[in-house]
Short mmCIF file of N, CA and C and ligand atoms in Angstrom, two decimals:
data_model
loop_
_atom_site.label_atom_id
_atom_site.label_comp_id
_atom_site.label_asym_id
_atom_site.label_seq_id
_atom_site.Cartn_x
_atom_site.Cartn_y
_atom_site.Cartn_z
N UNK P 1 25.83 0.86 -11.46
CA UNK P 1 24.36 0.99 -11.31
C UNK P 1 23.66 0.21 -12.42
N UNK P 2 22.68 -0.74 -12.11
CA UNK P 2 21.93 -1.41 -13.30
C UNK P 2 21.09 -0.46 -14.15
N UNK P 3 20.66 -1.00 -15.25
CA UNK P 3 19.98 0.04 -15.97
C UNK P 3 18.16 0.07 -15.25
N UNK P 4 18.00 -0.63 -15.37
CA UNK P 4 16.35 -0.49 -15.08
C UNK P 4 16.82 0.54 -14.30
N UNK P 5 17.63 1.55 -12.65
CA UNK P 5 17.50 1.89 -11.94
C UNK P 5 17.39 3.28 -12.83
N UNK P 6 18.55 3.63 -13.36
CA UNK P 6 18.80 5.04 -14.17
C UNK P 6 17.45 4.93 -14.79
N UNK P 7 16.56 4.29 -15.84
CA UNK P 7 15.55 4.71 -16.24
C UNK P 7 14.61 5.49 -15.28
N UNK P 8 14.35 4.87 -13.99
CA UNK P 8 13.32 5.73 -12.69
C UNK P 8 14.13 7.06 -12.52
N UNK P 9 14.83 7.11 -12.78
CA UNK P 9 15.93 8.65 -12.18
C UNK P 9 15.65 9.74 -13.28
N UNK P 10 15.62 9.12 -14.65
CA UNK P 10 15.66 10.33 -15.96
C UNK P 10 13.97 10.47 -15.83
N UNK P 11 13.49 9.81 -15.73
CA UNK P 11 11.99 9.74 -16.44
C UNK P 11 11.50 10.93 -15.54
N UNK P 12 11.22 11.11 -13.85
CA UNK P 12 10.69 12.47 -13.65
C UNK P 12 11.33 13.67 -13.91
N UNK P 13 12.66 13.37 -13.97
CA UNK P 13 13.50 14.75 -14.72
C UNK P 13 13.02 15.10 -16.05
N UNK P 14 12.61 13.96 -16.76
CA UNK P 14 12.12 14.59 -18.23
C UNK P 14 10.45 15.18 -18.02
N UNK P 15 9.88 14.25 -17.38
CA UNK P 15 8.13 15.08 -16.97
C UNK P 15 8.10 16.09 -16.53
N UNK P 16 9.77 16.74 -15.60
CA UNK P 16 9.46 18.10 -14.77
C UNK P 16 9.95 19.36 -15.52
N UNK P 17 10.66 18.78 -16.58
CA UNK P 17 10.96 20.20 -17.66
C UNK P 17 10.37 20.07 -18.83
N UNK P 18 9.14 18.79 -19.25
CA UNK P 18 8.57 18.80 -19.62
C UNK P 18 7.08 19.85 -19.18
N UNK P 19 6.66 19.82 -18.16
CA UNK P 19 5.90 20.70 -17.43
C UNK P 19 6.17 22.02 -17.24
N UNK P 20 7.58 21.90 -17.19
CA UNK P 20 7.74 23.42 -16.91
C UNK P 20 7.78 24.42 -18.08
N UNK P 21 7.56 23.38 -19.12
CA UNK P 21 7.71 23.93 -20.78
C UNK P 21 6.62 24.41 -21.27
N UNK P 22 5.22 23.94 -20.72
CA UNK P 22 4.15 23.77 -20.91
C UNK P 22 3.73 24.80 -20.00
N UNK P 23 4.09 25.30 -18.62
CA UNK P 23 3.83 26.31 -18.14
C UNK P 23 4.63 27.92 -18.89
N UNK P 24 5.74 27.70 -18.82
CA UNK P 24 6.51 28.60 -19.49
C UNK P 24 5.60 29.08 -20.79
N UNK P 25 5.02 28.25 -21.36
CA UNK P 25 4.00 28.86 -22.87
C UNK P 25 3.30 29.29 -22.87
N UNK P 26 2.76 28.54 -21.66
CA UNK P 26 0.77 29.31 -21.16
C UNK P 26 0.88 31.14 -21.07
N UNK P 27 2.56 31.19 -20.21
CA UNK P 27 2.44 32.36 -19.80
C UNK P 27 3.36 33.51 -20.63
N UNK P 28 3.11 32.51 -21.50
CA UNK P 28 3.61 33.81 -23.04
C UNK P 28 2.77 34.40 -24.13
N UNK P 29 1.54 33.78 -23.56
CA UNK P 29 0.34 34.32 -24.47
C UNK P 29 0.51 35.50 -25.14
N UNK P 30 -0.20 35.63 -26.41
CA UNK P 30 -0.29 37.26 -26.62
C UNK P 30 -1.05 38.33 -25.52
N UNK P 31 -0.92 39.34 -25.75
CA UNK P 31 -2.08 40.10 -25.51
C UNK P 31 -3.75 40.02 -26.19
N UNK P 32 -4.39 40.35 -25.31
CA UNK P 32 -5.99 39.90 -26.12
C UNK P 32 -6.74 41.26 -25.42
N UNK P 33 -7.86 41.18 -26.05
CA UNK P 33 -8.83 42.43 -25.92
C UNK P 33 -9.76 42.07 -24.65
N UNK P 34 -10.02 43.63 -24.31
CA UNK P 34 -11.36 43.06 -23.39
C UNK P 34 -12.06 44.64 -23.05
N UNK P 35 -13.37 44.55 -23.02
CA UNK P 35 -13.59 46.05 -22.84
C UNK P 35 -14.49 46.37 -21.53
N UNK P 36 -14.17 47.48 -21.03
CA UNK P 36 -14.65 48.13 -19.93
C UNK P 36 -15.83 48.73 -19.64
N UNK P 37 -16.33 48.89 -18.60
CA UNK P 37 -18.21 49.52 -18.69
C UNK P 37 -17.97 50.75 -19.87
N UNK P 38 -16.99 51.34 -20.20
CA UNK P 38 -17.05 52.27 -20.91
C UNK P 38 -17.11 51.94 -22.18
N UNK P 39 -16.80 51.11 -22.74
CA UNK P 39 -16.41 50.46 -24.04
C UNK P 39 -15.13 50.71 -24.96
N UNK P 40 -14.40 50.92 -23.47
CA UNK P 40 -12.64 51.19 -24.27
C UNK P 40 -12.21 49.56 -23.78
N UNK P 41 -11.43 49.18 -24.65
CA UNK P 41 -10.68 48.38 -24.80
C UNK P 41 -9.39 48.23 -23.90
N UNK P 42 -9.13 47.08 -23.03
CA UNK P 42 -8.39 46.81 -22.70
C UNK P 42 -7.00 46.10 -23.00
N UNK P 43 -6.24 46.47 -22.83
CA UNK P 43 -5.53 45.00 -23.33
C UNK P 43 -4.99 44.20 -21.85
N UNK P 44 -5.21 42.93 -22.31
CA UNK P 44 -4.87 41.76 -21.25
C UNK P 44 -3.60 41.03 -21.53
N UNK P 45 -3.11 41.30 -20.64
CA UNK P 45 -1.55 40.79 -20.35
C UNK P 45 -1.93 38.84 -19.30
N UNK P 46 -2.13 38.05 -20.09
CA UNK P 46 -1.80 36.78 -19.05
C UNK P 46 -0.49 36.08 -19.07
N UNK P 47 -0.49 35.72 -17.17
CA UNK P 47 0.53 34.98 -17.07
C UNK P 47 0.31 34.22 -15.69
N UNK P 48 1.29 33.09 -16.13
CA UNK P 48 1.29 32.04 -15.15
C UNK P 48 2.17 31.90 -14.09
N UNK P 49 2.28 31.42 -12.80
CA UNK P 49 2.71 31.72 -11.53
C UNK P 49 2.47 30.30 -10.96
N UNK P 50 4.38 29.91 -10.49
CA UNK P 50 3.70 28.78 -9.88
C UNK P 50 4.38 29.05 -8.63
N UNK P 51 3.46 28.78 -7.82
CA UNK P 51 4.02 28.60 -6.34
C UNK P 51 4.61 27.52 -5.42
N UNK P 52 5.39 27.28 -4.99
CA UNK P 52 6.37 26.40 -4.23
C UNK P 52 6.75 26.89 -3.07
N UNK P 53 7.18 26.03 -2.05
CA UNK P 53 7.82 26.20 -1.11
C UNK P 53 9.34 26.75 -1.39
N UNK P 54 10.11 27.85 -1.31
CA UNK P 54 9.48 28.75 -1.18
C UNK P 54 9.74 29.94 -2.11
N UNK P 55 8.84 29.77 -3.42
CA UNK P 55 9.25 31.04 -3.72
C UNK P 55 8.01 30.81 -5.31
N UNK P 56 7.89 32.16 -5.71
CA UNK P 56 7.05 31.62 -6.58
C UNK P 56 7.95 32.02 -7.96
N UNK P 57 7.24 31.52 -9.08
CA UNK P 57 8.13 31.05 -10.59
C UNK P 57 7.19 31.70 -11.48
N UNK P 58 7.38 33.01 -12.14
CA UNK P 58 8.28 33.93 -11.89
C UNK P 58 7.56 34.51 -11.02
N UNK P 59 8.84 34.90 -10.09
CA UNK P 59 8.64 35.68 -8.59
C UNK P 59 8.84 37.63 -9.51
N UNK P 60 9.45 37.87 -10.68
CA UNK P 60 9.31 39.46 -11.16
C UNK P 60 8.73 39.44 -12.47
N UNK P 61 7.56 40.10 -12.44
CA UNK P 61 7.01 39.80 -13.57
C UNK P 61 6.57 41.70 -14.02
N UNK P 62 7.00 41.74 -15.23
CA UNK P 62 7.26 43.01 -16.19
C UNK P 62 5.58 43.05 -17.01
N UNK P 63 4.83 44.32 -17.23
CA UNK P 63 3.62 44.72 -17.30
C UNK P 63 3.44 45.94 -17.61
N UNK P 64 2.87 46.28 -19.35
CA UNK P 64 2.87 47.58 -19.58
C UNK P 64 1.77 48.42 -19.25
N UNK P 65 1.89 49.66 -18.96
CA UNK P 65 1.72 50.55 -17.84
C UNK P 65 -0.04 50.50 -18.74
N UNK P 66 -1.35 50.57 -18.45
CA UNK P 66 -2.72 50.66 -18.57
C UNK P 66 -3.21 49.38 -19.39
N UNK P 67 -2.25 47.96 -18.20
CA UNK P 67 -3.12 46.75 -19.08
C UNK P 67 -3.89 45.66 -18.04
N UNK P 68 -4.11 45.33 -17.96
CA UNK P 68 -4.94 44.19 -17.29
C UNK P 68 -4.07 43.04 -17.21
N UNK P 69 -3.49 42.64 -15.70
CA UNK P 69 -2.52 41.76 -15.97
C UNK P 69 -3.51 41.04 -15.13
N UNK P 70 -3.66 39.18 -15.71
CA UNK P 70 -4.26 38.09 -15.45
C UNK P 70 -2.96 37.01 -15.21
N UNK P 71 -3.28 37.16 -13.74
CA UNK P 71 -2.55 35.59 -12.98
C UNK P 71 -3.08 34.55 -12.62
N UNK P 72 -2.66 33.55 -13.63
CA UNK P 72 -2.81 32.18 -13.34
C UNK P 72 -2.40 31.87 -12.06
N UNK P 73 -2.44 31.61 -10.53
CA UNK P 73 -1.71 30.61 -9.74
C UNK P 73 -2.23 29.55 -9.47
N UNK P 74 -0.55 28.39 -9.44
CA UNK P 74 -1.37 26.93 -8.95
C UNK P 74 0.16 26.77 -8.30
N UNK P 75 -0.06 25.78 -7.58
CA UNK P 75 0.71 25.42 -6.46
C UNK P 75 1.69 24.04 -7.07
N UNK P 76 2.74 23.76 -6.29
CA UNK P 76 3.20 22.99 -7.62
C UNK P 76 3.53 21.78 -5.72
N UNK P 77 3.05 22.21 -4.50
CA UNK P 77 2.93 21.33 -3.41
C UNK P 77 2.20 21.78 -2.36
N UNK P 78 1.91 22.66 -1.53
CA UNK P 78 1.10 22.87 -0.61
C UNK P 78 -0.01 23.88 -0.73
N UNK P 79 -0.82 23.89 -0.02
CA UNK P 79 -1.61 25.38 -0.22
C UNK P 79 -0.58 26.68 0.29
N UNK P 80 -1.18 27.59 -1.02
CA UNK P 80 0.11 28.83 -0.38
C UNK P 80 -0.91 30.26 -0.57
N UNK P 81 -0.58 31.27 -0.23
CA UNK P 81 -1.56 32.80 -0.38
C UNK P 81 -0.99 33.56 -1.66
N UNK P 82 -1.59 34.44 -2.30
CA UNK P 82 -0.94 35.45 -3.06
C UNK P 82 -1.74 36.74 -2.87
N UNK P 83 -1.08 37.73 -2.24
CA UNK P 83 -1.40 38.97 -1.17
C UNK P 83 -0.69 40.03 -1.96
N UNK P 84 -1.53 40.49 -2.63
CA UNK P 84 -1.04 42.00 -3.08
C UNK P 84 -1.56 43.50 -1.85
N UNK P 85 -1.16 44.00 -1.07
CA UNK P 85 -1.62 44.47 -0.49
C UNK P 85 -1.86 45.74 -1.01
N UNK P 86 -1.33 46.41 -2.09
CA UNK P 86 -1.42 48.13 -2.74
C UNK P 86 -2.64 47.47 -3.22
N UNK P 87 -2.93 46.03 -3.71
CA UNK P 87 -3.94 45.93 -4.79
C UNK P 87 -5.09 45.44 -4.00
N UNK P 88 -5.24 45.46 -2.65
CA UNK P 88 -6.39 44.50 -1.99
C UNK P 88 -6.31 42.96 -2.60
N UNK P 89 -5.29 42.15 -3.16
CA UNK P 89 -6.17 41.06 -3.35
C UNK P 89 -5.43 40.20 -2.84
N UNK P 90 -5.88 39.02 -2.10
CA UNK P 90 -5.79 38.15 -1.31
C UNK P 90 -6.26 36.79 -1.35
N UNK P 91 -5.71 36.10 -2.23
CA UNK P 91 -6.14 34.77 -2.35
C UNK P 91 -5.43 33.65 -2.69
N UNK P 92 -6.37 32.49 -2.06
CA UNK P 92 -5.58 31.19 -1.75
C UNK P 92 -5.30 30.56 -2.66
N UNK P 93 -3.81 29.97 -3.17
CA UNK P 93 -3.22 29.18 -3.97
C UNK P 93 -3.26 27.89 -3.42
N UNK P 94 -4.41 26.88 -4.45
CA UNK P 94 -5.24 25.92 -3.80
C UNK P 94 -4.06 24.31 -4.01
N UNK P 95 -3.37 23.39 -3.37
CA UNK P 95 -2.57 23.01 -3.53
C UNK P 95 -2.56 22.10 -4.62
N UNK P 96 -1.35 21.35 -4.73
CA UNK P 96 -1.05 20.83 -6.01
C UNK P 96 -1.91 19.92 -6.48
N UNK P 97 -2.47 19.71 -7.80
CA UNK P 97 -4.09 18.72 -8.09
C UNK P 97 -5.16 19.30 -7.96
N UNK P 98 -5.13 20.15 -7.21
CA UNK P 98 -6.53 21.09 -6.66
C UNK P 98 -6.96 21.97 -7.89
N UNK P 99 -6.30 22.08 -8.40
CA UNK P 99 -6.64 23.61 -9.43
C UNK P 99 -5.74 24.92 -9.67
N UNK P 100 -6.41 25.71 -10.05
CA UNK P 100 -5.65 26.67 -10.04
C UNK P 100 -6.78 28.14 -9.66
N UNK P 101 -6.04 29.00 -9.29
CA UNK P 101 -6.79 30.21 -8.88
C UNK P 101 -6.51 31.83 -10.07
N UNK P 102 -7.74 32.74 -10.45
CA UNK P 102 -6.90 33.70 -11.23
C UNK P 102 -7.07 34.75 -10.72
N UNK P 103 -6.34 36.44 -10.68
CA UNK P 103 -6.20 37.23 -9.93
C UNK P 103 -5.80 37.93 -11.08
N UNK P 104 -6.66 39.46 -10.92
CA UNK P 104 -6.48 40.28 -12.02
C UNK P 104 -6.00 41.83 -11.74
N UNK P 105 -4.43 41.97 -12.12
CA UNK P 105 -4.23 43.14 -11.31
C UNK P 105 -4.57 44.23 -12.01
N UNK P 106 -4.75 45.52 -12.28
CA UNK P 106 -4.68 46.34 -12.74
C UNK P 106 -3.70 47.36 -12.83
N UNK P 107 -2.97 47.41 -13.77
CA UNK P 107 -1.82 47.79 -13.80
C UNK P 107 -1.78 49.47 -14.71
N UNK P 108 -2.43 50.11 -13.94
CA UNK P 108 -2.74 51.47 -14.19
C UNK P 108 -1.53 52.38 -13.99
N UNK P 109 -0.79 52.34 -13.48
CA UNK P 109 -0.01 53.07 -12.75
C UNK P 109 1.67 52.42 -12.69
N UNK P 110 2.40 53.46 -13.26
CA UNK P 110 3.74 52.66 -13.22
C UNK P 110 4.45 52.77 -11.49
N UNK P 111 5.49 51.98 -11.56
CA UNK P 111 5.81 51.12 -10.61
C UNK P 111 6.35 49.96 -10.10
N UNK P 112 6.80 50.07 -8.41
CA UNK P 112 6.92 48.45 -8.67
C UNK P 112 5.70 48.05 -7.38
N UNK P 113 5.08 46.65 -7.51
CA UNK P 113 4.08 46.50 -6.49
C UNK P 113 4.39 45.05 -6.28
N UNK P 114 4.84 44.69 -4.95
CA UNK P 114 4.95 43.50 -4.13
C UNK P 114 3.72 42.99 -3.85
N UNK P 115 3.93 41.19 -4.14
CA UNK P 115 3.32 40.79 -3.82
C UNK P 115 4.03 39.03 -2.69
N UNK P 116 3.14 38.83 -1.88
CA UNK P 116 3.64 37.68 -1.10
C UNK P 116 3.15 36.24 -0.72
N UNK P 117 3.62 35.29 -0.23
CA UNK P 117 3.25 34.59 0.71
C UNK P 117 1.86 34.71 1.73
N UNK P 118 0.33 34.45 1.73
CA UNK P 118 -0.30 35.04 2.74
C UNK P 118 -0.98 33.90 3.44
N UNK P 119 -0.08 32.27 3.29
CA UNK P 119 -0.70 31.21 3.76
C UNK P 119 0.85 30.67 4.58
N UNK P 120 0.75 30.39 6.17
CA UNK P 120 1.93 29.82 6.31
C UNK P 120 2.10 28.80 5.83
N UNK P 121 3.34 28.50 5.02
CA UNK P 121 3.50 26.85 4.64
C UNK P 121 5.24 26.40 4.71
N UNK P 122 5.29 26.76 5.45
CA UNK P 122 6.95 26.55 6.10
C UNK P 122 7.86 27.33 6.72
N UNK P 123 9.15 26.72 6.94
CA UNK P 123 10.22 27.86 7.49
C UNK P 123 10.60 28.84 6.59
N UNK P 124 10.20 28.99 4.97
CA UNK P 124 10.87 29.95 4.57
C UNK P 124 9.49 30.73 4.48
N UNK P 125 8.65 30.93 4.67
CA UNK P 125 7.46 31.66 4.37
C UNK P 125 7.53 32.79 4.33
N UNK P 126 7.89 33.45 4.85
CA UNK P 126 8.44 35.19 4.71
C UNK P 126 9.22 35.71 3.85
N UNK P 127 9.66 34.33 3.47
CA UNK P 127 10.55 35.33 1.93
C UNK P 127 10.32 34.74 0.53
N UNK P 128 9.10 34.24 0.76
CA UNK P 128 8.39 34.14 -0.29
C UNK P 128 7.19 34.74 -1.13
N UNK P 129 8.17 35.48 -1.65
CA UNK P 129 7.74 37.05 -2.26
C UNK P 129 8.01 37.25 -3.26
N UNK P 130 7.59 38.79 -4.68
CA UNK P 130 7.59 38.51 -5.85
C UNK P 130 7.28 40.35 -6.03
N UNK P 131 7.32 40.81 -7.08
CA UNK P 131 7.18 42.13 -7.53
C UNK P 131 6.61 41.88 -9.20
N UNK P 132 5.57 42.87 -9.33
CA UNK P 132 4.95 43.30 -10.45
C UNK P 132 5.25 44.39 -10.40
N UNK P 133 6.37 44.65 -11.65
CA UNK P 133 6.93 45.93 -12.66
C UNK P 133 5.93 46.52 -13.70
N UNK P 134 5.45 47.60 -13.64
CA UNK P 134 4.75 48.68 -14.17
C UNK P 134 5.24 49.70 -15.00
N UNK P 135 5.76 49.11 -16.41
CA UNK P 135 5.96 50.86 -16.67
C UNK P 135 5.97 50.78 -18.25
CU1 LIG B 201 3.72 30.76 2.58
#
């Protein structure tokens, strides 16, 4: 194989775990404050979620029991849904370039609470699914 060719082969392998390094951080934030009509203090749990055909990254995500968990989603190729149904929320993961969408669960209550797929975007669409751990 000539060389110029191997250079095109490494270079998006290094941009895509380069990216994924950069997501991986976003969604290690600390915890941060935030307060309620009452004026108790919350604490906010953020994290990032990327969605793909088919499955989302991280699909189990761990959340201590009376915090405010904030999801980043962005799509990393098509438009996709993220459907919590215990939680009512339902919204579109806008596709890749588009942006990103945030979704704020409330994580009052220990547990585990599924969440899914709520946009068809292929043959695996149904098992592209994920759980938020509560406790
Ligand atoms: Cu889908």
């Amino acid at each position: 194989m000539k060389p110029h060719r191997w250079k095109y082969q490494v270079l998006p392998a290094t941009l895509t775990i380069i990216l994924l390094l950069v997501v991986l951080s976003y969604g290690q934030e600390g915890p941060t404050q935030s307060s309620n009509k009452s004026g108790q203090s919350r604490e906010i749990q953020k994290v990032s979620v990327v969605a793909e055909r088919f499955n989302f990254t991280p699909s189990k995500i761990k959340v201590k029991e009376g915090t405010l968990l904030e999801i980043t989603l962005t799509s990393d190729d098509t438009f996709h849904g993220f459907r919590m149904p215990s939680a009512k929320i339902n919204q579109v993961i806008p596709a890749r370039g588009r942006g990103s969408v945030k979704v704020v669960f409330d994580a009052k209550e220990k547990g585990s609470y599924a969440f899914e797929c709520s946009r068809p975007c292929g043959a695996g669409h149904t098992m592209m699914r994920g759980v938020i751990i509560v406790e």
